[in-house]
Amino acid sequence: MLKISDLKVTVDGKAILNGLNLEVGPGEVHAIMGPNGSGKSTLANVIAGREGYEVTDGSVSFLENDLLEMAPEERAHEGVFLAFQYPVEIPGVANIALLKEGLNAARRHRGEKELDALDFLKLVREKLKLVEMKEEFLYRSVNEGFSGGEKKRNEIFQMAMLEPRLAVLDETDSGLDIDALKIVAGGVNALRSEDRSVILVTHYQRLLDYIVPDYVHVLAGGRIVRSGDKGLALDLEERGYGWIEAGDSATA
Amino acid sequence: MNTAVKELGELVGREYKEGFVTDIEAETLPPGLDESVIRFLSAKKSEPDFILEWRLEAFRRWQEMDKPEWAHVHHDPIDFQAISYYSAPKRDEDRPKSLDEVDPKLIETYNKLGIPLEEQKALAGVAVDAVFDSVSVTTTFKDKLAEAGVIFCPLSEAMANHPELVREYLGSVVPASDNFYAGLNSAVFTEGSFVYVPKGVRCPMELSTYFRINALNTGQFERTLIIADEGSYVSYLEGCTAPMRDENQLHAAVVELVAMKDAQIKYSTVQNWYPGDEEGRGGIYNFVTKRGACRGDNAKISWTQVETGSAITWKYPSVLLEGNHSTGEFYSVALTNNCQQADTGTKMVHIGEHTSSTIISKGISAGRGQNAYRGLVKVLKGAKGARNYSQCDSLLMGDRCGAHTFPYIEVKNPSATIEHEASTSKIGEDQLFYCRQRGLSEEDAVSMIVNGFCKEVFRELPMEFAVEAQKLLGISLEGAVG
């Protein structure tokens, strides 16, 4: 599904990712953990195609295509979805309007018919239930005046609507209370399937109690320094990132 | 003085007046402006004497007036003697024969706006073929209006058929001495619309939607007069989303609205004159005076404008709130791209008691565009309990454009309540990326964000117009990012 090889990325001339390797197969859930500043969000943004990140070396292929050659919207059409750490507010633009445009753009790209208003609304109502959102959310401006939890739920709702093949969740758990976390995790779990892969970028192990990953990777100094299963996340929680970083420098 | 003008003037001033007019039916006046030109214009339309006198008086005053220099716009001086003040309608053989002969770029824009083919032909100035019978459509609606007692006709027709109404109201809101460009317009106005809605009548349709094509070619010095008598209602639409071809660079229109007791006038404009090329060459100079008077108690006048065209826009639709409890509203979207300049806003003059006004202004600057909001809220001594709410928002795209806000507030009554809010924001990379990540192209994303910014104004537009205006913004901003 996704293959990242020796990826090196700089931001404003500063090296952030220093030769990162990662392979994600269909249906797999990978958790990327690491301390602040280790490059977790950079990885998420590079996959989605945000400007300001310079790839100096390496490659990223998605379904055999060179992802780095594609514009952000093309990646979206191919099935890459990013749940933002800080979803932006867009005043005056109704949530539902943005979603409908996005969904239909992807459908056009796939050569499918655009959904008419009725079918679209049917789909919307079905997906709203996943994240326990009220219909009134749809008609409010995108993220404007939403609480932190509402914003994150809205991200998962959009993911449910767009049905991506690869979802990257960038610190979706940050700023959530336990109830909201359960709702968000429930939404993600409901969307797990054999042909949909998920990358969870997170700082804390807490999220992984609710979304159980197949693999856990620890990112430090711009590289993946350790990979394992769910147990690795528990070790990390117990011993802190210092344990890995110390080990990393010892092997270096 | 130009000798050709002089000769014409002499001819016009003498006994051959009528015969002369027929003789030069298909001619164009040479450039230049003096009294003889005004006499010629007036004679051409067989205007009543009082109109000619009014024009001449306006001309005398105009000659003593100075061009306004206070607006935040820059252009080379305009030579008013280099302009021709009358040109006969184009003959069919001079027009393009079909759309194939029209600039393909123009056609592309029409198609993007979804303008029907026949309408495209009319807009592009194609000689209209026999199949397209706009006359029958017009007649149907004219019958319906006549049934309701609404008068809606060219101003020249109103002068002939309803001189008493024209005499009473023409210049009663915007006097000829008001400002330089209004003075010029009063002297040389060529045509425009006249509307009278009788007491208690709700005009049965949006005026001018169906007359869009016919309302073209009203020339560069258009003059509109709308009177809503007691308890009546009228909604008037001006302009067109499609870019119109026009050879005249200077436009100086005047619009006067009169709302009597309990009457309501809603005036909506979409202006998309040629803005010039990317370097600012060509393009229309649009110097417009628009003002409404709420003459009676509980009267209401509402201006909504979407300004995307013209190289220079100088325009302040205003309301004189004379009647007690009368209301004035101004909703505006002004977009400047490339080298466009706009200095636009409103004046709300509170005269009666408990008068209220609302101002919502949205300025969008892209490219090297310069966008200024200039607004005056004036509360006179007798305007007990007057209220105003103003909101001016600016959106910047890129780092070479500018937004400027000049709010003026004069309050002479202590019981007045004035609120002013202003904001300036940049269209964020974050917002663009968010939309693109959800699958929107960059252009669609810009269009969506900008339309969201303008939502409060668009919802004041009649439905059909609002949809067109949204598309128009998107098209006007093409290439503004990236």
XYZ file of C-alpha atoms in Angstrom:
734
model
C 0.000 0.000 0.000
C 2.549 2.566 1.209
C 6.286 2.254 0.953
C 8.629 4.901 2.300
C 12.308 4.442 1.566
C 15.180 6.388 3.038
C 13.102 9.579 3.264
C 15.010 12.741 4.071
C 13.141 15.976 4.625
C 14.204 19.469 5.593
C 12.077 22.384 6.794
C 13.602 25.843 6.380
C 16.957 24.201 5.823
C 16.755 22.169 8.994
C 16.864 18.383 8.659
C 13.806 16.808 10.248
C 13.597 13.332 8.724
C 16.914 11.584 8.239
C 16.381 8.450 6.228
C 13.038 7.088 7.334
C 11.837 3.664 6.183
C 8.300 2.417 6.597
C 6.113 -0.085 4.855
C 2.382 -0.303 5.459
C 0.378 -3.151 3.996
C -3.358 -3.248 3.247
C -5.568 -3.382 6.317
C -2.702 -2.718 8.715
C -2.740 -0.208 11.527
C 0.630 1.322 12.343
C 1.244 3.563 15.308
C 4.069 6.099 15.053
C 5.206 7.272 18.455
C 7.940 9.544 19.550
C 8.868 12.544 21.630
C 8.093 16.116 20.618
C 10.153 17.291 17.685
C 11.011 13.804 16.503
C 9.374 14.401 13.097
C 6.008 12.677 13.587
C 3.896 15.514 12.202
C 6.412 16.142 9.424
C 5.905 12.578 8.270
C 2.126 13.030 8.255
C 2.375 16.297 6.326
C 4.817 14.950 3.759
C 2.502 12.026 3.027
C -0.398 14.461 2.503
C 1.686 16.852 0.386
C 1.794 20.019 2.421
C 4.024 22.810 1.125
C 7.092 23.906 3.019
C 8.588 20.441 3.390
C 11.531 19.787 1.137
C 12.221 16.182 0.295
C 15.959 15.978 -0.281
C 16.231 12.240 -0.714
C 14.289 9.018 -0.716
C 10.929 8.017 -2.118
C 7.330 7.485 -1.137
C 5.179 5.192 -3.220
C 1.492 4.634 -2.716
C -0.231 1.842 -4.633
C 2.782 1.735 -6.925
C 2.517 5.475 -7.710
C 5.118 8.084 -6.829
C 3.238 9.996 -4.165
C 5.729 12.852 -4.056
C 4.925 13.775 -7.657
C 1.252 14.305 -6.888
C -0.583 17.467 -5.830
C -2.373 17.288 -2.456
C -5.792 16.974 -4.104
C -4.555 14.179 -6.378
C -3.358 12.270 -3.334
C -6.773 12.803 -1.769
C -8.455 11.483 -4.915
C -6.229 8.406 -4.799
C -7.368 7.755 -1.254
C -4.909 9.490 1.073
C -6.604 11.153 4.020
C -5.044 13.257 6.747
C -6.889 13.889 9.988
C -5.350 17.193 11.054
C -3.790 17.833 14.421
C -5.183 21.363 14.272
C -8.205 21.454 11.928
C -8.552 24.984 10.526
C -11.635 27.142 10.675
C -13.120 28.312 7.388
C -15.730 30.988 8.125
C -18.848 31.013 5.989
C -18.175 27.637 4.368
C -20.644 25.013 5.524
C -19.141 21.720 6.626
C -21.423 19.863 4.266
C -20.450 22.042 1.296
C -16.760 21.267 1.672
C -17.457 17.563 2.065
C -19.713 17.396 -0.941
C -17.145 19.135 -3.143
C -14.377 16.885 -1.918
C -16.352 13.687 -2.244
C -17.591 14.494 -5.719
C -14.135 15.556 -6.875
C -12.825 12.134 -5.849
C -15.754 10.403 -7.544
C -15.138 12.295 -10.758
C -11.495 11.279 -10.562
C -12.521 7.631 -10.271
C -14.926 7.997 -13.161
C -17.963 7.585 -10.943
C -21.134 9.620 -11.069
C -21.402 12.503 -8.624
C -23.779 11.879 -5.772
C -27.006 13.814 -5.992
C -28.284 15.728 -2.993
C -30.524 12.912 -1.811
C -27.955 10.127 -1.930
C -25.390 12.415 -0.404
C -27.639 13.219 2.527
C -28.410 9.553 3.046
C -24.715 8.772 3.250
C -24.094 11.712 5.563
C -26.776 10.583 8.021
C -25.378 7.089 8.128
C -21.829 8.277 8.803
C -22.827 10.867 11.388
C -23.909 8.048 13.671
C -20.369 6.681 13.717
C -19.073 9.704 15.549
C -22.306 10.561 17.354
C -22.593 13.955 15.719
C -25.805 15.886 15.304
C -26.988 16.907 11.878
C -26.734 20.590 12.759
C -22.950 20.202 12.589
C -23.219 19.869 8.866
C -24.576 23.324 8.356
C -22.151 25.120 10.626
C -19.061 26.720 9.117
C -16.111 24.330 8.882
C -14.707 23.961 12.411
C -15.784 27.496 13.339
C -16.636 27.688 17.006
C -16.180 23.929 17.402
C -14.732 22.660 20.657
C -11.491 20.683 20.462
C -13.386 17.419 20.696
C -15.905 18.463 18.072
C -13.124 19.322 15.654
C -11.531 15.895 16.035
C -14.866 14.145 15.672
C -15.446 16.167 12.541
C -12.144 14.895 11.137
C -13.170 11.305 11.700
C -16.589 12.012 10.225
C -14.924 13.378 7.085
C -12.733 10.313 6.950
C -15.825 8.126 7.148
C -17.404 10.050 4.297
C -14.366 10.011 2.035
C -13.557 6.325 2.690
C -9.800 6.631 2.156
C -7.441 3.748 1.456
C -4.794 5.259 3.682
C -5.745 7.364 6.686
C -3.094 9.284 8.572
C -4.297 10.465 11.957
C -2.048 13.214 13.280
C -2.341 13.389 17.073
C -6.061 12.897 16.817
C -6.116 12.066 20.519
C -4.542 15.308 21.702
C -6.876 17.544 23.646
C -9.605 14.933 23.924
C -11.306 13.972 27.162
C -11.918 10.290 27.744
C -15.477 10.302 26.402
C -14.511 12.049 23.200
C -11.516 9.754 22.830
C -13.802 6.725 23.020
C -16.105 8.150 20.372
C -13.221 8.982 18.038
C -11.606 5.573 18.555
C -14.949 3.872 17.996
C -15.276 5.715 14.700
C -11.824 4.697 13.559
C -12.337 1.069 14.586
C -15.581 0.927 12.649
C -13.669 2.040 9.569
C -10.968 -0.601 9.866
C -11.102 -2.964 6.951
C -8.926 -5.262 4.878
C -8.250 -2.703 2.209
C -7.849 0.350 4.382
C -4.593 1.139 6.161
C -4.183 3.504 9.073
C -1.184 5.399 10.422
C -1.737 6.688 13.929
C 0.632 9.447 14.907
C 0.507 9.874 18.650
C 2.460 11.017 21.601
C 0.724 8.879 24.168
C -0.005 5.208 24.555
C -3.521 5.995 25.790
C -5.048 6.056 22.291
C -3.689 2.591 21.597
C -5.844 1.120 24.342
C -8.796 1.945 22.154
C -7.351 1.544 18.681
C -5.129 -1.500 18.882
C -2.333 -1.284 16.310
C -0.722 -4.112 14.426
C 2.665 -2.414 14.617
C 4.243 0.248 16.750
C 7.218 2.321 15.567
C 9.266 4.721 17.585
C 10.523 7.792 15.798
C 13.536 9.633 17.155
C 15.958 11.997 15.474
C 14.104 11.701 12.195
C 14.334 7.939 11.858
C 12.437 4.904 13.047
C 14.632 3.556 15.797
C 12.533 0.710 17.003
C 9.568 -1.297 15.761
C 7.453 -3.847 17.504
C 3.900 -4.804 18.362
C 1.529 -3.251 20.871
C 3.819 -4.327 23.679
C 6.384 -1.767 22.610
C 3.940 1.046 23.347
C 3.408 -0.279 26.857
C 7.144 -0.512 27.462
C 7.488 3.043 26.281
C 4.826 4.241 28.662
C 6.571 2.580 31.524
C 10.110 3.624 30.724
C 9.735 6.880 28.790
C 11.268 7.949 25.490
C 14.605 8.493 27.168
C 14.996 4.734 27.255
C 14.853 4.493 23.458
C 16.942 7.568 22.804
C 19.631 6.338 25.160
C 19.576 2.938 23.447
C 19.628 4.628 20.057
C 22.698 6.678 20.761
C 24.368 3.598 22.280
C 23.935 1.662 19.055
C 24.898 4.613 16.863
C -12.733 74.421 -29.241
C -13.002 71.698 -31.802
C -14.370 73.191 -35.013
C -16.539 70.232 -35.790
C -18.226 70.582 -32.431
C -18.702 74.273 -33.035
C -20.382 73.704 -36.345
C -22.697 71.132 -34.913
C -23.487 73.396 -32.055
C -24.439 76.206 -34.343
C -26.653 73.952 -36.333
C -28.306 72.464 -33.293
C -28.972 75.835 -31.780
C -30.904 77.057 -34.794
C -34.134 76.429 -36.540
C -33.196 73.193 -38.278
C -33.255 71.291 -35.039
C -35.730 68.512 -35.844
C -34.682 67.978 -39.428
C -31.067 67.889 -38.428
C -31.629 65.117 -35.946
C -33.045 62.821 -38.573
C -30.210 63.639 -40.928
C -27.428 62.481 -38.637
C -29.223 59.435 -37.286
C -26.225 57.181 -37.769
C -23.480 59.588 -36.799
C -21.200 59.975 -33.868
C -20.375 63.298 -32.292
C -16.733 64.243 -32.500
C -14.973 64.452 -29.149
C -15.513 67.524 -27.019
C -18.024 69.031 -24.649
C -19.733 72.413 -24.684
C -23.282 73.724 -24.557
C -23.955 72.848 -28.167
C -23.251 69.207 -27.442
C -25.767 69.269 -24.623
C -28.383 70.945 -26.815
C -27.703 68.304 -29.418
C -28.154 65.450 -26.955
C -31.369 66.922 -25.634
C -32.764 67.571 -29.090
C -31.901 64.067 -30.178
C -34.220 62.735 -27.497
C -36.846 65.461 -28.029
C -36.658 66.248 -24.355
C -38.971 68.723 -22.637
C -37.466 72.190 -22.203
C -37.131 71.885 -18.444
C -34.732 68.972 -18.893
C -32.573 70.929 -21.321
C -32.470 73.837 -18.889
C -31.550 71.482 -16.084
C -28.746 69.971 -18.144
C -27.357 73.369 -19.082
C -27.444 74.558 -15.494
C -25.626 71.374 -14.462
C -23.031 71.970 -17.150
C -22.396 75.558 -16.000
C -21.859 74.390 -12.458
C -19.744 71.443 -13.490
C -17.303 73.706 -15.286
C -16.582 75.386 -11.972
C -16.119 72.148 -10.059
C -12.882 70.404 -9.218
C -12.211 66.757 -9.786
C -12.218 64.872 -6.483
C -8.693 63.913 -5.482
C -9.344 62.325 -2.106
C -10.023 58.779 -3.243
C -7.319 56.155 -2.755
C -6.937 55.599 -6.502
C -4.336 56.635 -9.016
C -4.807 57.233 -12.706
C -3.691 59.578 -15.436
C -5.786 62.736 -15.715
C -8.941 62.308 -17.776
C -9.337 64.658 -20.713
C -13.051 65.381 -20.818
C -12.676 67.125 -24.157
C -11.293 63.935 -25.669
C -14.510 62.031 -25.087
C -17.355 61.754 -27.551
C -20.660 62.315 -25.769
C -22.872 60.734 -28.338
C -22.507 57.750 -30.565
C -25.290 56.192 -32.518
C -26.080 52.532 -31.936
C -23.903 50.190 -33.956
C -25.411 49.097 -37.219
C -25.809 45.367 -37.735
C -23.243 45.204 -40.521
C -20.586 46.553 -38.151
C -21.213 43.889 -35.561
C -19.775 40.381 -35.421
C -21.923 38.040 -37.490
C -21.721 35.143 -35.067
C -20.038 34.073 -31.862
C -17.232 32.595 -33.979
C -16.045 36.135 -34.616
C -15.909 37.011 -30.925
C -12.825 36.711 -28.717
C -12.792 33.031 -27.622
C -11.691 34.060 -24.127
C -14.911 35.975 -23.678
C -16.942 32.996 -24.833
C -15.063 30.759 -22.409
C -16.044 33.050 -19.551
C -19.677 33.105 -20.668
C -19.697 29.321 -20.729
C -18.200 29.116 -17.265
C -20.939 31.392 -16.014
C -23.522 29.224 -17.727
C -24.983 32.030 -19.786
C -27.432 30.819 -22.423
C -26.246 31.019 -26.003
C -28.723 33.627 -27.178
C -27.852 35.838 -24.259
C -24.160 35.424 -25.044
C -24.786 36.774 -28.510
C -26.497 39.824 -27.155
C -23.740 40.443 -24.612
C -20.988 40.083 -27.159
C -22.792 42.481 -29.453
C -23.587 39.936 -32.130
C -26.325 41.019 -34.524
C -29.288 39.152 -33.108
C -30.997 36.800 -35.498
C -34.712 36.545 -36.065
C -35.141 33.377 -34.028
C -34.350 35.204 -30.842
C -37.404 37.211 -30.048
C -36.643 39.155 -26.912
C -39.433 41.560 -27.737
C -42.209 39.099 -26.988
C -40.673 38.211 -23.628
C -40.398 41.856 -22.775
C -43.956 42.547 -23.798
C -45.334 39.807 -21.594
C -43.663 41.252 -18.541
C -44.572 44.792 -19.457
C -48.234 43.771 -19.514
C -47.915 42.236 -16.096
C -46.284 45.358 -14.715
C -48.856 47.639 -16.294
C -51.595 45.596 -14.665
C -50.022 46.342 -11.294
C -49.671 49.992 -12.245
C -45.882 49.896 -12.176
C -44.137 52.202 -14.617
C -40.862 50.756 -15.856
C -39.361 52.332 -18.941
C -36.334 54.146 -20.328
C -35.845 57.526 -18.697
C -36.356 59.329 -21.997
C -39.737 57.666 -22.370
C -40.679 58.756 -18.854
C -39.766 62.342 -19.710
C -42.210 62.235 -22.572
C -45.019 60.325 -20.878
C -44.664 61.215 -17.197
C -42.960 64.605 -17.165
C -44.581 65.542 -13.843
C -42.898 62.621 -12.052
C -39.546 63.274 -13.665
C -39.750 66.982 -12.884
C -40.549 66.296 -9.241
C -37.904 63.672 -8.548
C -35.026 63.996 -11.026
C -32.093 65.463 -9.153
C -34.031 65.523 -5.898
C -31.676 63.041 -4.249
C -28.480 63.671 -6.174
C -28.540 67.335 -7.195
C -26.501 68.344 -10.220
C -24.169 70.264 -7.923
C -23.516 67.225 -5.720
C -20.116 66.251 -7.027
C -17.968 66.484 -10.121
C -19.056 63.251 -11.755
C -22.724 63.627 -10.829
C -22.546 67.107 -12.338
C -21.090 65.743 -15.558
C -23.742 63.047 -15.667
C -26.538 65.598 -15.140
C -25.280 67.568 -18.122
C -24.760 64.726 -20.563
C -26.695 61.651 -19.366
C -27.793 59.587 -22.284
C -30.244 57.010 -21.045
C -31.246 54.953 -18.073
C -34.189 53.361 -16.351
C -37.217 54.890 -14.725
C -39.373 53.075 -12.200
C -42.476 54.244 -10.392
C -44.319 51.906 -8.047
C -47.671 53.315 -6.972
C -49.028 53.398 -3.423
C -49.464 50.054 -1.747
C -48.219 48.040 -4.719
C -45.761 45.210 -4.335
C -43.937 45.015 -7.640
C -44.802 41.542 -8.978
C -41.278 40.698 -10.188
C -37.626 41.470 -9.748
C -37.126 44.340 -12.127
C -34.604 44.031 -14.869
C -33.764 40.328 -14.535
C -35.694 39.640 -17.676
C -34.617 42.870 -19.243
C -30.944 42.285 -18.885
C -30.309 42.193 -22.584
C -32.483 45.141 -23.375
C -30.906 47.197 -20.661
C -27.547 47.016 -22.407
C -26.162 49.851 -24.457
C -27.461 52.404 -22.034
C -24.156 54.100 -22.445
C -21.523 55.539 -20.263
C -23.590 58.250 -18.593
C -26.497 56.210 -17.365
C -29.126 57.744 -15.116
C -31.617 55.719 -13.110
C -34.546 57.028 -11.110
C -36.667 54.768 -8.911
C -39.624 55.994 -6.896
C -41.476 53.752 -4.464
C -44.655 55.464 -3.331
C -46.215 54.909 0.106
C -46.343 51.322 1.262
C -44.912 49.890 -1.940
C -42.072 47.440 -2.540
C -39.667 46.983 -5.405
C -36.534 44.935 -5.981
C -34.281 46.137 -8.763
C -31.346 44.303 -10.274
C -28.660 46.148 -12.114
C -25.831 44.844 -14.186
C -24.736 41.487 -15.245
C -22.179 38.933 -14.204
C -20.860 38.563 -17.726
C -18.033 40.844 -18.722
C -19.512 43.379 -21.082
C -17.791 44.841 -24.043
C -17.625 48.562 -23.980
C -15.491 50.972 -25.903
C -16.012 53.824 -23.455
C -13.400 54.035 -20.789
C -15.120 56.548 -18.521
C -18.411 55.662 -16.904
C -20.164 58.154 -14.660
C -23.622 56.925 -13.757
C -26.129 58.350 -11.304
C -28.789 56.354 -9.491
C -31.474 58.035 -7.396
C -33.906 56.156 -5.174
C -36.889 57.681 -3.403
C -38.783 55.633 -0.810
C -41.899 57.219 0.645
C -43.615 56.278 3.913
C -43.584 52.514 4.592
C -42.029 51.855 1.195
C -39.106 49.560 0.557
C -36.517 49.537 -2.225
C -33.994 46.761 -2.643
C -31.318 47.602 -5.178
C -28.830 44.919 -6.173
C -25.848 45.384 -8.438
C -23.373 43.027 -9.977
C -20.733 45.021 -11.799
C -18.216 43.298 -14.007
C -16.913 45.894 -16.455
C -13.650 45.184 -18.203
C -10.890 45.561 -15.573
C -7.995 46.018 -17.981
C -5.275 43.506 -18.658
C -2.816 42.124 -16.135
C -0.674 45.221 -16.438
C -3.663 47.477 -15.929
C -3.920 48.672 -19.532
C -7.387 49.562 -20.751
C -10.188 48.922 -18.337
C -13.173 50.985 -17.355
C -13.073 53.918 -14.952
C -16.302 53.646 -13.013
C -17.230 56.819 -11.126
C -20.756 56.346 -9.876
C -23.039 58.333 -7.607
C -25.771 56.262 -6.010
C -28.029 57.593 -3.325
C -31.401 56.843 -1.866
C -33.686 58.961 0.274
C -36.039 57.462 2.838
C -38.522 60.310 2.599
C -41.226 58.910 4.851
C -41.493 57.137 8.177
C -40.593 53.431 8.223
C -39.127 53.591 4.760
C -36.323 51.194 3.929
C -33.588 51.256 1.307
C -31.164 48.409 0.883
C -28.131 48.451 -1.399
C -26.339 45.209 -2.231
C -23.383 45.292 -4.561
C -20.869 42.861 -5.927
C -18.066 44.750 -7.630
C -15.557 42.666 -9.509
C -14.915 44.643 -12.659
C -13.524 48.013 -13.764
C -9.954 49.238 -13.554
C -11.073 51.890 -11.088
C -14.215 51.867 -8.995
C -15.312 55.003 -7.153
C -18.691 54.371 -5.664
C -20.578 55.064 -2.441
C -24.224 53.968 -2.485
C -25.754 56.006 0.311
C -28.977 56.499 2.211
C -30.506 59.686 3.592
C -32.626 58.551 6.518
C -35.126 61.393 6.666
C -38.271 59.645 7.903
C -38.555 58.494 11.504
C -37.840 54.787 12.015
C -36.460 54.539 8.509
C -33.746 51.980 7.685
C -30.715 52.001 5.432
C -28.603 48.981 4.529
C -25.407 48.521 2.565
C -24.001 45.106 1.728
C -20.919 45.084 -0.422
C -18.360 42.752 -1.905
C -15.551 44.464 -3.763
C -12.840 42.411 -5.404
C -9.647 43.789 -6.894
C -7.187 41.621 -8.770
C -4.181 42.390 -10.967
C -3.946 46.205 -11.121
C -7.527 47.037 -10.194
C -8.281 49.806 -7.719
C -11.476 50.226 -5.760
C -12.474 52.992 -3.382
C -15.955 52.145 -2.312
C -18.241 52.317 0.685
C -21.323 54.148 1.787
C -22.781 57.144 3.567
C -25.575 56.722 6.068
C -27.053 60.050 7.091
C -29.372 59.784 10.080
C -31.813 62.675 10.073
C -35.076 61.285 11.478
C -35.636 59.809 14.930
C -34.904 56.135 15.639
C -33.388 55.627 12.243
C -31.123 52.639 11.823
C -28.448 51.575 9.392
C -26.366 48.479 8.753
C -23.124 48.357 6.793
C -21.455 45.065 5.851
C -18.450 45.505 3.613
C -16.210 42.709 2.322
C -13.087 43.701 0.437
C -10.965 41.118 -1.360
C -7.559 42.049 -2.720
C -5.406 39.856 -4.913
C -2.540 40.410 -7.316
C -1.553 44.054 -7.052
C -5.139 45.128 -6.371
C -5.855 48.014 -4.030
C -9.089 47.971 -2.126
C -10.345 50.787 0.083
C -13.476 50.970 2.186
C -14.610 54.532 2.781
C -17.705 55.025 4.876
C -19.456 57.866 6.628
C -21.977 57.447 9.408
C -23.500 60.822 10.213
C -26.035 61.355 12.970
C -27.678 64.774 12.899
C -28.884 66.592 15.956
C -32.512 65.577 15.620
C -31.798 61.889 15.071
C -32.770 60.728 18.538
C -32.041 57.043 19.175
C -30.246 56.483 15.878
C -28.413 53.186 15.526
C -25.668 52.027 13.224
C -23.788 48.790 12.923
C -20.769 48.658 10.607
C -18.605 45.686 9.804
C -15.685 45.948 7.395
C -13.712 42.833 6.613
C -10.754 42.597 4.286
C -9.244 39.490 2.784
C -5.781 39.584 1.274
C -4.363 37.102 -1.198
C -0.639 37.274 -1.769
C 1.672 40.001 -0.535
C 1.524 42.637 -3.265
C -2.061 43.800 -2.731
C -3.485 46.277 -0.258
C -6.573 46.823 1.884
C -7.457 50.169 3.428
C -10.303 51.226 5.680
C -11.427 54.828 6.124
C -14.390 54.968 8.477
C -15.739 58.428 9.295
C -18.205 58.885 12.133
C -19.950 62.157 12.974
C -22.447 62.087 15.807
C -24.393 65.137 16.935
C -27.004 63.373 19.046
C -25.840 61.742 22.292
C -28.552 59.073 22.276
C -27.124 57.446 19.157
C -25.565 53.966 19.209
C -22.731 53.337 16.791
C -20.874 50.064 16.473
C -17.937 49.499 14.179
C -16.032 46.282 13.648
C -13.165 45.738 11.266
C -10.946 42.814 10.439
C -8.200 41.984 7.991
C -7.213 38.439 7.247
C -5.026 36.638 4.808
C -6.269 33.674 2.911
C -4.354 31.041 4.795
C -2.081 28.382 3.392
C -3.608 26.267 6.147
C -7.124 26.776 4.820
C -6.060 26.057 1.253
C -4.195 22.916 2.206
C -7.109 21.695 4.311
C -9.501 22.015 1.381
C -7.084 20.427 -1.064
C -6.473 17.523 1.313
C -10.212 16.947 1.160
C -9.979 16.737 -2.627
C -10.645 20.273 -3.891
C -8.460 21.761 -6.584
C -6.590 24.878 -5.579
C -8.913 27.094 -7.592
C -12.034 25.511 -6.151
C -10.557 25.882 -2.691
C -9.902 29.596 -3.171
C -13.342 30.083 -4.605
C -14.959 28.288 -1.690
C -13.017 30.202 0.957
C -13.704 33.560 -0.688
C -17.373 32.786 -1.125
C -17.545 31.843 2.528
C -16.002 35.193 3.393
C -18.709 36.961 1.368
C -21.623 34.881 2.580
C -23.285 37.623 4.615
C -23.527 39.766 1.499
C -24.503 37.049 -0.959
C -27.469 36.013 1.109
C -28.893 39.496 0.541
C -28.866 38.972 -3.208
C -31.831 37.496 -5.030
C -31.253 33.742 -5.327
C -30.465 33.551 -9.027
C -28.105 36.496 -8.844
C -26.332 35.036 -5.818
C -25.446 31.850 -7.668
C -24.026 33.846 -10.565
C -22.103 36.120 -8.224
C -20.431 33.136 -6.568
C -19.260 31.759 -9.881
C -18.096 35.198 -10.879
C -15.829 35.556 -7.851
C -14.204 32.241 -8.624
C -13.562 33.251 -12.223
C -12.282 36.700 -11.282
C -9.736 35.138 -8.963
C -8.426 32.551 -11.405
C -4.683 32.537 -11.285
C -4.626 34.685 -8.150
C -2.805 31.995 -6.201
C -0.098 29.538 -7.028
